[in-house]
Structures are given as structure tokens and as C-alpha cells.
Amino acid sequence: MPEDGKVAKFGGACVSNPEMYDRMAAILKSDPGRKSVVVSAVAGVTDSLVQTIARPREEKEIDQYIADLRKRHVALLPASPEDRGRATEALDALLTKLERLLYGIAYTEEITARIRDFVLSFGERLSAQVVVANLRSRGIEAEAFEADQIGLMTDENYGNATALLEDTRDHMAPILRRQAAAGHVAVVTGFFGLSPEGKTATFGRGGSDYSAAVVAHALGLRTVEIWKDVGGFMSADPKIVPEAFPLSVLSYDEAAELSYFGAKVLHPRAVQPARACGASLYLKNVYRPGDAGTRIGPDTVDKSGDVKSVSYVRDLATLKVYATGLGSDEVLLSRSSTALADAAVNIYSAATSQTCVAFLIESDAVNRAKKALSRADHLALEKVEATPHASLVCFVGEGIGHAHGIAARVFRAVADRGIGVQFITAGASMVACQFTVDTKDLEDALRAVHREFFGDGGKRHGSASAAVPSASAPLP
Ligand code: ASP
Ligand code: MG
């Protein structure tokens, strides 16, 4: 049975200045059930690590980078000498390790997926120390834990690892329970865990959300709060669709599909551990802690067949692979998708015919994809054609797979704007449907789809559903 208590995850923007530490401390003090905190790296730090290892660096550059990183984090430490002193020591120990690692990369001019993950994990390690110092100076007993040190176990898929939930529970739960029982807050690094061979493995960008759900699973908690400096899910990106309104609930599948297809508010796989233990994810805004935010849980499935939200992915390309003499379309599909997967090309969608398979992939992966296909064994390629400038539109809603006429309404709305639809995927998921348009038409298409289902004022028409309130709905 799930226990009471909450995991509270704070994203990069929420761990990056003293005002945010005030907010975080107030949030933790207002509910003693929030004993497990998961943190992201300070805003921009993971990006800087990614850039630093993008090419081999001179020693001078490394020294400068480490000095900048130190300055950035030390500047965030509280004034009280005791908290500051302890944290500075911890930061320096981490920075020394990171510096050696970067020197190693510079000398060998070699970087493996493992080393890359280890380097990228330092953002969270540094941020956990800064957060702990700030919580202590605000009267909260807190201690930092590095997820790989306390047994957040993963597989060996470096860069996009998956947590081993049962192993993690065995290792991590006793440690975190002891903290909670002592009334202390555990500040756990997000984004990574420990692979079976004892190396750090990350969950992919934005992976701290996933970590938070893994911690909740380990502790059997029913609430995961994802604190951000913006609200939760909306009916569309408000930067493109001004009438977009916040959503108070989504199902696991709706949230997963929207996240996979472009909505940036949640890591696409964060729902998996939550679903496995029946926990709800609450997307909350630190500026409005009293707002309910978006809840994603086991009981938030509204199968009315209404469209709930529309998301998008920009800058994709269609890759058409033609081959002869392979015997069947399945062989072509399986061989070419294996070649693409081996080259770490993310496939958003695929469609087949007897002689051709079309893939929707990221446009900056086109060259890598072509190379991988041309090198693949047993793939008698005739030609590979890439069409760039595709962007994907995804609309989701539980039950739209069964509802009558939804797709027709979408495509009519888009066609009425004179926009051509290129690639349609329906049926892979019963809650989501995707199509692509030329990137120049993307924003127009998003507005047309949103208007079709929600009208001009951001109000939905069609059947009223308690599950999807308008922006002005009162707070529960
Ligand atoms: N710091 C990591 C990233 O920027 C993980 C996270 O923020 O969730 O991707
Ligand atoms: Mg981050």
C-alpha cells in the first residue's frame, strides 16, 4: 500500500537563486510530508557541461570552466559561515573530480557514453550541495544524497537509462526512510543512477522528473510533486496559441504522449514509475504554490473522446528508404529501423509499403541516418530520400481512437487553412494521433486545431467535461 508522504522535485529554475530557496523552504515547511526532495542542476549548468565535452578542450579552457562553475555555485551559498564552509568543501571535492575527468578527456581525446553520463551528472551533484546549505540556513535539517551512491539502480543504456525499480527499492528505501524517520529532508540528485557495472547512467535530458517518480516508487508514496517556475500542462503552447488554457488533469497516457511529442513540461517517461505504484504526479508552480496545477494519476482517465491538448515537434525530416528484393515490407522495416536505432536515431513515426519505408526523424539526424542505412548489412538499398522542414502536430485525448470523426475534424480544420498534411499516424496509441505539416505552416496548423476543439476564447465546445476545466475554474 502506498504510504503518506510526498516526493518534491525542484527543476533547474527553482534551484538557481536565493529567492527560489526561500520558496522551496516555505513549501517544505508547509507540509512535513515532503521529506524527499529531488533536484535538477542549477539552470544552464547541464547545457554548459554538454558544450564543454562537445570537443576536446585545452587545459586553460578546462581551468577557466571549472573556475566559472565554482564561482556560479559558491555565489548561491548562504551567508552563514557554518553552512557555507561545509558546502564549499563539498563543492570543491566535486569540482576536483570533474576537473580530472575533463583533463582525462582532453588527453585521450576520447569520450564514451559512460564518461559522458558521468560528466553530465555533476550538475545535479553540485546543485544538491547548494540546496542543502540553503535549506539548513533556513532552518530545515537536510542532507544531500547522490542517487548513484544510494542505489538508484538503472540498466546500462547510458544517456537514456531506465531505472530498475525493484532493485532501487531494496537499496534506496531504507536509507531514505531513516532520514524521514529522523525528521530530516533528503535532497537527492535527479537525472541519473547507477548501472549494474557500477557506472553513472543518466535518464536523458530533463530526467530529474523521472528520478522523482522512481524515488516515490521506492518509498511507496502516492504523491510526486514536480515544482517548476511555470504552470503545468496546457491545452497548447501559449506562445503560439494565445487562447491556450491550463489543464487540471491528464491521464498517464495523455501526459506521456504529449511529453514525447514535444510538450516540455515533463520527462516523457516520468509516468512509468508513477503508474507502477499508483502515484499521482502534480505539476506545480513555485510562484503559486496554492494552485492545484496539473494532476496525472490512476484515476484521471476521461474516456469521453475529447481532445485535451495539442503539442508539436519542430524540425523533423521524412526519410524514405527504398529497397528491392528483400521479400517483404517487414524485413525492410525491421532492418532499417534496427540500423537507425543502432545509430541512436530517434524515430517519431514510421509507415511502410511493399518497397518503401518512411521514417519521421529529427532533421539533424538525417546524415547520420543515411550513413547508418548505407552501411547496414543485408539491406539492399535502392535509394534514400530525405524531405526536410517537416514539423509534427500531435493531439491527445483518452478515447479519441474510438471517438467518431475527430480526425476528420482535425484534417478539415487544417485543410480549411490551405495547409497540406504530409504524414499521418493514427492507431499506434489510442490516445494520440500525429500528423506532419511543412514547418512554415506549423503555427497556423496548431491554432486551427486548437480553435476547432476549444473555440476562439479558449473555451471548449462540444460535451462539457468535469475533467477539463477552463482557465478560470476555481481552485479546489
Ligand atoms: N539537469 C538535467 C537536464 O538539464 C536533468 C534535469 O534537469 O531534469 O537535462
Ligand atoms: Mg536541467
Short mmCIF file of C-alpha atoms and ligand atoms in Angstrom, two decimals:
data_model
loop_
_atom_site.label_atom_id
_atom_site.label_comp_id
_atom_site.label_asym_id
_atom_site.label_seq_id
_atom_site.Cartn_x
_atom_site.Cartn_y
_atom_site.Cartn_z
CA MET A 1 0.00 0.00 0.00
CA PRO A 2 1.28 3.48 -0.79
CA GLU A 3 2.33 5.42 2.29
CA ASP A 4 1.60 9.03 3.08
CA GLY A 5 4.30 11.45 2.16
CA LYS A 6 5.43 13.24 -0.93
CA VAL A 7 8.43 13.48 -3.17
CA ALA A 8 9.03 17.08 -4.21
CA LYS A 9 11.17 17.65 -7.29
CA PHE A 10 12.54 21.12 -7.98
CA GLY A 11 13.63 21.93 -11.53
CA GLY A 12 16.65 23.93 -12.64
CA ALA A 13 14.96 27.33 -12.48
CA CYS A 14 13.79 26.56 -8.92
CA VAL A 15 17.28 25.90 -7.53
CA SER A 16 19.05 28.85 -9.09
CA ASN A 17 18.70 31.86 -6.78
CA PRO A 18 18.12 32.78 -3.12
CA GLU A 19 14.53 33.83 -3.70
CA MET A 20 13.85 30.33 -5.01
CA TYR A 21 15.45 28.77 -1.91
CA ASP A 22 13.07 30.87 0.19
CA ARG A 23 10.15 29.50 -1.80
CA MET A 24 11.45 25.95 -1.58
CA ALA A 25 11.94 26.21 2.19
CA ALA A 26 8.42 27.62 2.62
CA ILE A 27 6.97 24.80 0.53
CA LEU A 28 8.81 22.15 2.56
CA LYS A 29 7.88 23.73 5.89
CA SER A 30 4.22 23.98 4.93
CA ASP A 31 3.94 20.20 4.62
CA PRO A 32 6.07 17.92 6.80
CA GLY A 33 5.19 15.04 4.45
CA ARG A 34 7.65 16.47 1.95
CA LYS A 35 10.71 14.63 3.21
CA SER A 36 12.25 13.51 -0.06
CA VAL A 37 13.41 16.22 -2.40
CA VAL A 38 14.84 15.60 -5.86
CA VAL A 39 16.81 18.39 -7.52
CA SER A 40 17.92 19.30 -11.02
CA ALA A 41 21.16 21.04 -11.84
CA VAL A 42 21.29 24.82 -11.49
CA ALA A 43 19.77 26.33 -14.66
CA GLY A 44 22.18 26.23 -17.59
CA VAL A 45 24.78 24.02 -15.91
CA THR A 46 23.89 20.78 -17.72
CA ASP A 47 23.93 22.66 -21.03
CA SER A 48 27.38 24.02 -20.20
CA LEU A 49 28.65 20.51 -19.42
CA VAL A 50 27.24 19.26 -22.71
CA GLN A 51 29.04 22.05 -24.56
CA THR A 52 32.28 21.55 -22.69
CA ILE A 53 32.59 17.93 -23.74
CA ALA A 54 31.35 18.51 -27.28
CA ARG A 55 35.00 18.80 -28.34
CA PRO A 56 38.38 18.26 -26.68
CA ARG A 57 39.44 21.29 -24.63
CA GLU A 58 42.79 22.89 -23.86
CA GLU A 59 43.91 22.79 -20.24
CA LYS A 60 43.40 26.53 -20.00
CA GLU A 61 39.80 26.23 -21.08
CA ILE A 62 39.16 23.49 -18.55
CA ASP A 63 40.64 25.53 -15.71
CA GLN A 64 38.55 28.51 -16.71
CA TYR A 65 35.42 26.40 -16.95
CA ILE A 66 35.92 24.86 -13.52
CA ALA A 67 36.61 28.29 -12.02
CA ASP A 68 33.39 29.64 -13.56
CA LEU A 69 31.39 26.70 -12.31
CA ARG A 70 32.82 27.17 -8.82
CA LYS A 71 32.01 30.86 -8.83
CA ARG A 72 28.49 30.21 -10.03
CA HIS A 73 27.73 27.73 -7.24
CA VAL A 74 29.62 29.44 -4.41
CA ALA A 75 27.67 32.62 -5.21
CA LEU A 76 24.50 30.71 -4.40
CA LEU A 77 25.63 29.61 -0.94
CA PRO A 78 24.05 31.18 2.13
CA ALA A 79 25.93 33.70 4.23
CA SER A 80 26.09 31.72 7.48
CA PRO A 81 29.74 30.61 7.84
CA GLU A 82 28.96 27.10 9.05
CA ASP A 83 26.60 26.12 6.20
CA ARG A 84 28.83 27.89 3.74
CA GLY A 85 32.04 26.25 4.89
CA ARG A 86 30.68 22.74 4.74
CA ALA A 87 29.15 23.26 1.32
CA THR A 88 32.26 24.90 -0.11
CA GLU A 89 34.29 21.89 0.89
CA ALA A 90 31.81 19.55 -0.76
CA LEU A 91 31.70 21.68 -3.92
CA ASP A 92 35.48 21.75 -4.15
CA ALA A 93 35.71 17.99 -3.82
CA LEU A 94 33.22 17.57 -6.66
CA LEU A 95 34.93 20.15 -8.84
CA THR A 96 38.30 18.48 -8.38
CA LYS A 97 36.80 15.22 -9.58
CA LEU A 98 35.17 16.89 -12.55
CA GLU A 99 38.35 18.71 -13.45
CA ARG A 100 40.31 15.44 -13.52
CA LEU A 101 37.65 13.90 -15.65
CA LEU A 102 37.80 16.73 -18.17
CA TYR A 103 41.60 16.53 -18.25
CA GLY A 104 41.30 12.83 -18.95
CA ILE A 105 39.03 13.54 -21.89
CA ALA A 106 41.40 16.23 -23.15
CA TYR A 107 44.40 13.87 -23.07
CA THR A 108 42.77 10.81 -24.52
CA GLU A 109 40.54 12.79 -26.90
CA GLU A 110 38.06 10.08 -26.29
CA ILE A 111 34.67 10.15 -24.76
CA THR A 112 32.48 7.13 -24.25
CA ALA A 113 28.78 7.15 -23.42
CA ARG A 114 29.70 6.21 -19.83
CA ILE A 115 32.13 9.07 -19.38
CA ARG A 116 29.69 11.46 -20.93
CA ASP A 117 27.00 10.45 -18.45
CA PHE A 118 29.42 10.75 -15.55
CA VAL A 119 30.41 14.27 -16.61
CA LEU A 120 26.80 15.37 -17.10
CA SER A 121 25.85 14.11 -13.63
CA PHE A 122 27.95 16.79 -11.94
CA GLY A 123 25.33 19.49 -12.41
CA GLU A 124 22.97 17.69 -10.03
CA ARG A 125 25.75 16.74 -7.61
CA LEU A 126 26.76 20.39 -7.26
CA SER A 127 23.21 21.64 -7.04
CA ALA A 128 22.27 19.19 -4.25
CA GLN A 129 25.06 20.66 -2.08
CA VAL A 130 23.93 24.20 -2.74
CA VAL A 131 20.31 23.34 -1.99
CA VAL A 132 21.16 21.57 1.26
CA ALA A 133 23.22 24.52 2.51
CA ASN A 134 20.37 26.86 1.73
CA LEU A 135 17.74 24.71 3.38
CA ARG A 136 19.87 24.39 6.51
CA SER A 137 20.38 28.11 6.69
CA ARG A 138 16.59 28.41 6.55
CA GLY A 139 16.11 26.10 9.49
CA ILE A 140 15.49 22.81 7.70
CA GLU A 141 17.55 19.75 8.62
CA ALA A 142 18.63 18.48 5.24
CA GLU A 143 21.23 16.15 3.83
CA ALA A 144 22.46 15.61 0.26
CA PHE A 145 22.41 12.17 -1.37
CA GLU A 146 23.90 11.26 -4.73
CA ALA A 147 21.47 8.88 -6.40
CA ASP A 148 24.18 6.51 -7.62
CA GLN A 149 25.61 6.30 -4.09
CA ILE A 150 22.32 5.29 -2.52
CA GLY A 151 21.34 2.65 -5.01
CA LEU A 152 19.08 4.20 -7.59
CA MET A 153 19.76 1.29 -9.94
CA THR A 154 19.49 1.52 -13.72
CA ASP A 155 20.12 -0.55 -16.81
CA GLU A 156 23.19 0.07 -18.99
CA ASN A 157 21.51 2.19 -21.61
CA TYR A 158 23.77 5.20 -20.99
CA GLY A 159 22.24 8.50 -21.99
CA ASN A 160 18.72 7.15 -21.83
CA ALA A 161 18.75 4.67 -18.98
CA THR A 162 15.76 3.07 -17.31
CA ALA A 163 15.58 2.57 -13.56
CA LEU A 164 15.38 -0.95 -12.16
CA LEU A 165 12.51 -0.29 -9.83
CA GLU A 166 12.66 -3.34 -7.58
CA ASP A 167 16.43 -3.17 -7.07
CA THR A 168 16.16 0.53 -6.40
CA ARG A 169 13.51 -0.02 -3.77
CA ASP A 170 15.68 -2.59 -1.98
CA HIS A 171 18.72 -0.31 -1.91
CA MET A 172 17.34 3.14 -1.55
CA ALA A 173 14.20 2.87 0.55
CA PRO A 174 15.91 2.02 3.88
CA ILE A 175 18.28 4.97 3.55
CA LEU A 176 15.59 7.49 2.73
CA ARG A 177 13.19 6.08 5.33
CA ARG A 178 15.83 6.51 8.01
CA GLN A 179 16.18 10.17 7.03
CA ALA A 180 12.46 10.75 7.08
CA ALA A 181 12.08 8.99 10.43
CA ALA A 182 14.71 11.31 11.89
CA GLY A 183 12.66 14.24 10.60
CA HIS A 184 15.33 15.16 8.07
CA VAL A 185 14.83 16.13 4.46
CA ALA A 186 16.81 14.06 1.97
CA VAL A 187 17.94 16.07 -1.05
CA VAL A 188 18.56 13.53 -3.79
CA THR A 189 20.24 14.29 -7.11
CA GLY A 190 17.93 13.85 -10.10
CA PHE A 191 18.85 12.76 -13.63
CA PHE A 192 20.97 9.66 -13.01
CA GLY A 193 21.51 6.41 -11.18
CA LEU A 194 23.94 3.51 -11.05
CA SER A 195 24.24 0.83 -13.72
CA PRO A 196 24.91 -2.85 -12.88
CA GLU A 197 28.58 -2.37 -13.80
CA GLY A 198 28.82 0.37 -11.20
CA LYS A 199 28.82 3.39 -13.51
CA THR A 200 26.69 6.51 -13.53
CA ALA A 201 23.89 6.36 -16.10
CA THR A 202 21.62 9.30 -16.97
CA PHE A 203 17.95 9.23 -17.91
CA GLY A 204 18.23 11.71 -20.78
CA ARG A 205 17.67 15.44 -20.69
CA GLY A 206 15.01 16.51 -18.25
CA GLY A 207 15.44 13.20 -16.44
CA SER A 208 15.04 14.53 -12.91
CA ASP A 209 11.26 14.26 -13.23
CA TYR A 210 11.74 10.58 -13.88
CA SER A 211 14.08 10.31 -10.86
CA ALA A 212 11.38 11.83 -8.65
CA ALA A 213 8.87 9.21 -9.76
CA VAL A 214 11.46 6.47 -9.17
CA VAL A 215 12.02 7.71 -5.61
CA ALA A 216 8.26 7.73 -5.00
CA HIS A 217 8.06 4.17 -6.27
CA ALA A 218 10.90 3.10 -3.99
CA LEU A 219 9.19 4.59 -0.96
CA GLY A 220 5.67 3.56 -1.97
CA LEU A 221 4.50 7.20 -1.89
CA ARG A 222 1.39 8.28 -3.72
CA THR A 223 2.37 11.87 -4.48
CA VAL A 224 5.12 13.22 -6.70
CA GLU A 225 5.27 16.99 -6.98
CA ILE A 226 7.13 18.46 -9.92
CA TRP A 227 7.82 22.07 -8.95
CA LYS A 228 8.61 24.49 -11.78
CA ASP A 229 8.70 28.21 -12.38
CA VAL A 230 5.80 27.85 -14.83
CA GLY A 231 2.44 26.15 -14.67
CA GLY A 232 1.68 22.58 -15.71
CA PHE A 233 0.25 21.20 -18.92
CA MET A 234 -1.85 23.44 -21.11
CA SER A 235 -4.22 22.85 -23.99
CA ALA A 236 -1.45 24.11 -26.30
CA ASP A 237 1.76 26.14 -26.18
CA PRO A 238 0.51 29.61 -25.16
CA LYS A 239 3.38 31.25 -27.05
CA ILE A 240 1.79 30.02 -30.26
CA VAL A 241 -1.86 29.67 -29.27
CA PRO A 242 -2.79 32.67 -27.10
CA GLU A 243 -6.15 31.16 -26.07
CA ALA A 244 -4.47 28.06 -24.61
CA PHE A 245 -5.62 27.26 -21.08
CA PRO A 246 -4.18 25.19 -18.19
CA LEU A 247 -5.27 21.60 -17.72
CA SER A 248 -6.10 20.40 -14.21
CA VAL A 249 -5.93 16.69 -15.02
CA LEU A 250 -4.47 14.36 -17.62
CA SER A 251 -4.20 10.60 -17.73
CA TYR A 252 -0.81 8.86 -17.61
CA ASP A 253 -1.04 8.09 -21.30
CA GLU A 254 -2.11 11.57 -22.31
CA ALA A 255 0.78 13.10 -20.35
CA ALA A 256 3.26 10.58 -21.76
CA GLU A 257 2.18 11.17 -25.36
CA LEU A 258 2.21 14.95 -25.01
CA SER A 259 5.65 14.85 -23.42
CA TYR A 260 7.05 12.51 -26.03
CA PHE A 261 5.61 14.67 -28.78
CA GLY A 262 7.01 17.98 -27.73
CA ALA A 263 5.36 19.31 -24.56
CA LYS A 264 8.35 20.37 -22.49
CA VAL A 265 6.80 20.28 -19.03
CA LEU A 266 7.50 16.67 -18.10
CA HIS A 267 10.04 13.97 -18.92
CA PRO A 268 8.19 11.55 -21.24
CA ARG A 269 8.97 8.51 -19.09
CA ALA A 270 8.18 10.02 -15.70
CA VAL A 271 4.73 8.46 -15.73
CA GLN A 272 6.13 4.90 -15.85
CA PRO A 273 7.29 4.53 -12.23
CA ALA A 274 4.30 6.58 -11.08
CA ARG A 275 1.91 4.25 -12.86
CA ALA A 276 3.72 1.23 -11.46
CA CYS A 277 2.95 2.32 -7.91
CA GLY A 278 -0.30 4.19 -8.49
CA ALA A 279 1.22 7.56 -7.60
CA SER A 280 -0.09 10.85 -8.90
CA LEU A 281 2.20 13.42 -10.45
CA TYR A 282 1.33 17.02 -9.63
CA LEU A 283 2.90 19.70 -11.81
CA LYS A 284 3.11 22.74 -9.58
CA ASN A 285 4.22 26.35 -9.94
CA VAL A 286 6.54 27.69 -7.20
CA TYR A 287 5.09 31.17 -7.70
CA ARG A 288 1.59 29.90 -6.97
CA PRO A 289 2.02 27.03 -4.53
CA GLY A 290 -1.68 27.12 -3.61
CA ASP A 291 -2.75 26.33 -7.17
CA ALA A 292 -3.61 22.72 -7.82
CA GLY A 293 -1.56 22.58 -11.04
CA THR A 294 -1.97 19.59 -13.32
CA ARG A 295 -2.58 16.19 -11.76
CA ILE A 296 -1.73 12.98 -13.58
CA GLY A 297 -2.85 9.88 -11.76
CA PRO A 298 -4.50 6.49 -11.80
CA ASP A 299 -7.99 7.98 -11.57
CA THR A 300 -7.76 10.80 -14.08
CA VAL A 301 -8.82 8.94 -17.20
CA ASP A 302 -11.62 10.74 -19.00
CA LYS A 303 -12.59 8.50 -21.90
CA SER A 304 -15.06 10.95 -23.39
CA GLY A 305 -13.00 11.03 -26.57
CA ASP A 306 -12.50 14.78 -26.28
CA VAL A 307 -9.23 16.25 -27.44
CA LYS A 308 -7.41 17.59 -24.36
CA SER A 309 -4.31 19.16 -25.77
CA VAL A 310 -2.23 19.65 -28.87
CA SER A 311 1.58 19.57 -28.91
CA TYR A 312 4.26 19.76 -31.57
CA VAL A 313 7.80 18.85 -32.52
CA ARG A 314 9.62 21.22 -34.85
CA ASP A 315 12.38 20.46 -37.31
CA LEU A 316 11.84 16.88 -38.31
CA ALA A 317 12.52 15.24 -41.64
CA THR A 318 10.90 12.41 -43.52
CA LEU A 319 13.30 9.74 -44.63
CA LYS A 320 12.07 7.40 -47.33
CA VAL A 321 14.02 4.18 -47.69
CA TYR A 322 13.53 2.23 -50.92
CA ALA A 323 14.84 -1.28 -51.32
CA THR A 324 14.30 -4.09 -53.73
CA GLY A 325 14.39 -7.82 -53.41
CA LEU A 326 14.05 -8.02 -49.65
CA GLY A 327 10.96 -10.15 -49.91
CA SER A 328 8.65 -8.25 -47.63
CA ASP A 329 7.97 -4.88 -46.14
CA GLU A 330 8.52 -6.26 -42.62
CA VAL A 331 12.09 -7.23 -43.43
CA LEU A 332 12.75 -3.78 -44.81
CA LEU A 333 11.13 -2.14 -41.81
CA SER A 334 12.93 -4.24 -39.23
CA ARG A 335 16.37 -4.00 -40.86
CA SER A 336 16.22 -0.30 -41.47
CA SER A 337 14.80 0.55 -38.05
CA THR A 338 17.48 -1.58 -36.38
CA ALA A 339 20.16 0.29 -38.34
CA LEU A 340 18.65 3.60 -37.24
CA ALA A 341 18.32 2.54 -33.62
CA ASP A 342 21.95 1.41 -33.57
CA ALA A 343 22.92 4.87 -34.76
CA ALA A 344 20.80 6.39 -31.96
CA VAL A 345 18.37 7.96 -34.41
CA ASN A 346 15.07 8.66 -32.69
CA ILE A 347 12.12 7.54 -34.82
CA TYR A 348 8.95 9.56 -34.24
CA SER A 349 6.84 7.61 -36.68
CA ALA A 350 7.10 5.02 -39.42
CA ALA A 351 4.94 3.93 -42.33
CA THR A 352 5.51 1.10 -44.76
CA SER A 353 4.61 -0.06 -48.22
CA GLN A 354 5.91 -3.01 -50.19
CA THR A 355 9.03 -1.26 -51.48
CA CYS A 356 9.42 1.75 -49.25
CA VAL A 357 9.55 2.58 -45.55
CA ALA A 358 9.15 6.16 -44.43
CA PHE A 359 10.54 7.36 -41.10
CA LEU A 360 9.99 10.61 -39.33
CA ILE A 361 13.25 11.58 -37.63
CA GLU A 362 14.98 14.69 -36.28
CA SER A 363 16.36 16.78 -39.11
CA ASP A 364 19.84 16.96 -37.63
CA ALA A 365 19.95 13.15 -37.60
CA VAL A 366 19.43 12.83 -41.37
CA ASN A 367 23.10 12.48 -42.29
CA ARG A 368 23.75 10.03 -39.50
CA ALA A 369 20.69 8.05 -40.55
CA LYS A 370 21.72 7.91 -44.19
CA LYS A 371 25.19 6.73 -43.24
CA ALA A 372 23.80 4.05 -40.94
CA LEU A 373 21.43 2.76 -43.61
CA SER A 374 24.07 2.64 -46.30
CA ARG A 375 26.33 0.63 -44.00
CA ALA A 376 23.67 -1.76 -42.77
CA ASP A 377 24.16 -5.41 -43.62
CA HIS A 378 21.55 -7.21 -45.67
CA LEU A 379 19.77 -4.06 -46.67
CA ALA A 380 19.64 -3.90 -50.47
CA LEU A 381 19.02 -0.21 -50.70
CA GLU A 382 17.82 1.34 -53.89
CA LYS A 383 17.75 4.88 -52.62
CA VAL A 384 17.13 7.01 -49.55
CA GLU A 385 15.30 10.30 -49.89
CA ALA A 386 15.05 12.92 -47.19
CA THR A 387 12.40 15.64 -47.10
CA PRO A 388 13.30 18.31 -44.57
CA HIS A 389 11.19 21.07 -42.97
CA ALA A 390 8.57 18.77 -41.51
CA SER A 391 7.00 19.54 -38.15
CA LEU A 392 4.77 17.24 -36.23
CA VAL A 393 1.44 18.08 -34.64
CA CYS A 394 0.10 15.71 -32.00
CA PHE A 395 -3.36 15.82 -30.48
CA VAL A 396 -4.28 13.70 -27.50
CA GLY A 397 -7.31 12.59 -25.55
CA GLU A 398 -8.28 9.32 -23.92
CA GLY A 399 -10.71 7.59 -26.22
CA ILE A 400 -10.05 9.61 -29.37
CA GLY A 401 -9.07 6.34 -31.01
CA HIS A 402 -12.69 5.22 -30.66
CA ALA A 403 -14.44 8.55 -30.97
CA HIS A 404 -16.14 9.23 -34.23
CA GLY A 405 -14.97 11.96 -36.57
CA ILE A 406 -12.18 13.50 -34.51
CA ALA A 407 -9.53 13.02 -37.17
CA ALA A 408 -11.90 14.27 -39.85
CA ARG A 409 -12.47 17.46 -37.86
CA VAL A 410 -8.75 17.99 -37.40
CA PHE A 411 -7.88 17.47 -41.03
CA ARG A 412 -10.77 19.61 -42.23
CA ALA A 413 -9.72 22.43 -39.91
CA VAL A 414 -6.17 22.24 -41.22
CA ALA A 415 -7.24 21.91 -44.87
CA ASP A 416 -9.54 24.93 -44.48
CA ARG A 417 -6.41 26.95 -43.74
CA GLY A 418 -4.90 25.73 -47.00
CA ILE A 419 -2.32 23.63 -45.16
CA GLY A 420 -1.20 20.33 -46.64
CA VAL A 421 -0.84 17.33 -44.35
CA GLN A 422 2.08 15.02 -45.11
CA PHE A 423 2.46 12.12 -42.75
CA ILE A 424 -0.37 10.81 -40.59
CA THR A 425 0.00 8.34 -37.74
CA ALA A 426 -3.11 7.14 -36.02
CA GLY A 427 -3.81 3.98 -34.16
CA ALA A 428 -0.36 3.39 -32.67
CA SER A 429 -1.81 4.79 -29.49
CA MET A 430 -5.49 5.01 -28.68
CA VAL A 431 -4.95 8.36 -27.01
CA ALA A 432 -2.82 10.21 -29.56
CA CYS A 433 -2.76 10.98 -33.25
CA GLN A 434 0.00 12.78 -35.12
CA PHE A 435 0.48 14.36 -38.50
CA THR A 436 3.15 16.48 -40.08
CA VAL A 437 2.98 19.74 -41.97
CA ASP A 438 5.60 21.89 -43.58
CA THR A 439 7.36 23.77 -40.77
CA LYS A 440 6.26 27.13 -42.18
CA ASP A 441 2.63 26.08 -41.59
CA LEU A 442 3.14 24.67 -38.11
CA GLU A 443 1.87 27.57 -36.01
CA ASP A 444 -1.14 28.10 -38.23
CA ALA A 445 -1.99 24.41 -38.03
CA LEU A 446 -1.73 24.38 -34.22
CA ARG A 447 -4.06 27.37 -33.94
CA ALA A 448 -6.52 25.79 -36.37
CA VAL A 449 -6.66 22.51 -34.42
CA HIS A 450 -7.00 24.31 -31.09
CA ARG A 451 -9.75 26.55 -32.42
CA GLU A 452 -11.61 23.55 -33.81
CA PHE A 453 -11.89 21.95 -30.38
CA PHE A 454 -11.80 24.87 -27.96
CA GLY A 455 -13.09 27.84 -29.93
CA ASP A 456 -11.62 31.34 -30.03
CA GLY A 457 -11.93 32.19 -26.37
CA GLY A 458 -10.07 29.16 -25.12
CA LYS A 459 -13.39 27.60 -24.05
CA ARG A 460 -14.15 24.15 -25.23
CA HIS A 461 -17.28 23.41 -27.15
CA GLY A 462 -18.94 20.06 -27.52
CA SER A 463 -19.60 17.99 -24.43
CA ALA A 464 -18.74 19.60 -21.15
CA SER A 465 -16.33 17.52 -19.15
CA ALA A 466 -15.62 17.93 -15.49
CA ALA A 467 -12.14 16.63 -16.11
CA VAL A 468 -11.02 19.59 -18.17
CA PRO A 469 -11.77 22.95 -16.60
CA SER A 470 -11.39 26.28 -18.31
CA ALA A 471 -8.57 28.59 -17.28
CA SER A 472 -10.87 30.42 -14.90
CA ALA A 473 -12.01 27.34 -12.97
CA PRO A 474 -11.90 27.90 -9.20
CA LEU A 475 -9.17 26.18 -7.26
CA PRO A 476 -10.22 23.07 -5.39
N1 ASP B 1 19.88 18.68 -15.50
C1 ASP B 1 19.34 17.73 -16.44
C2 ASP B 1 18.95 18.44 -17.71
O1 ASP B 1 19.07 19.65 -17.78
C3 ASP B 1 18.21 16.95 -15.87
C4 ASP B 1 17.02 17.78 -15.47
O2 ASP B 1 17.09 19.00 -15.40
O3 ASP B 1 15.98 17.19 -15.22
O4 ASP B 1 18.55 17.83 -18.63
MG MG B 2 18.18 20.98 -16.11
#
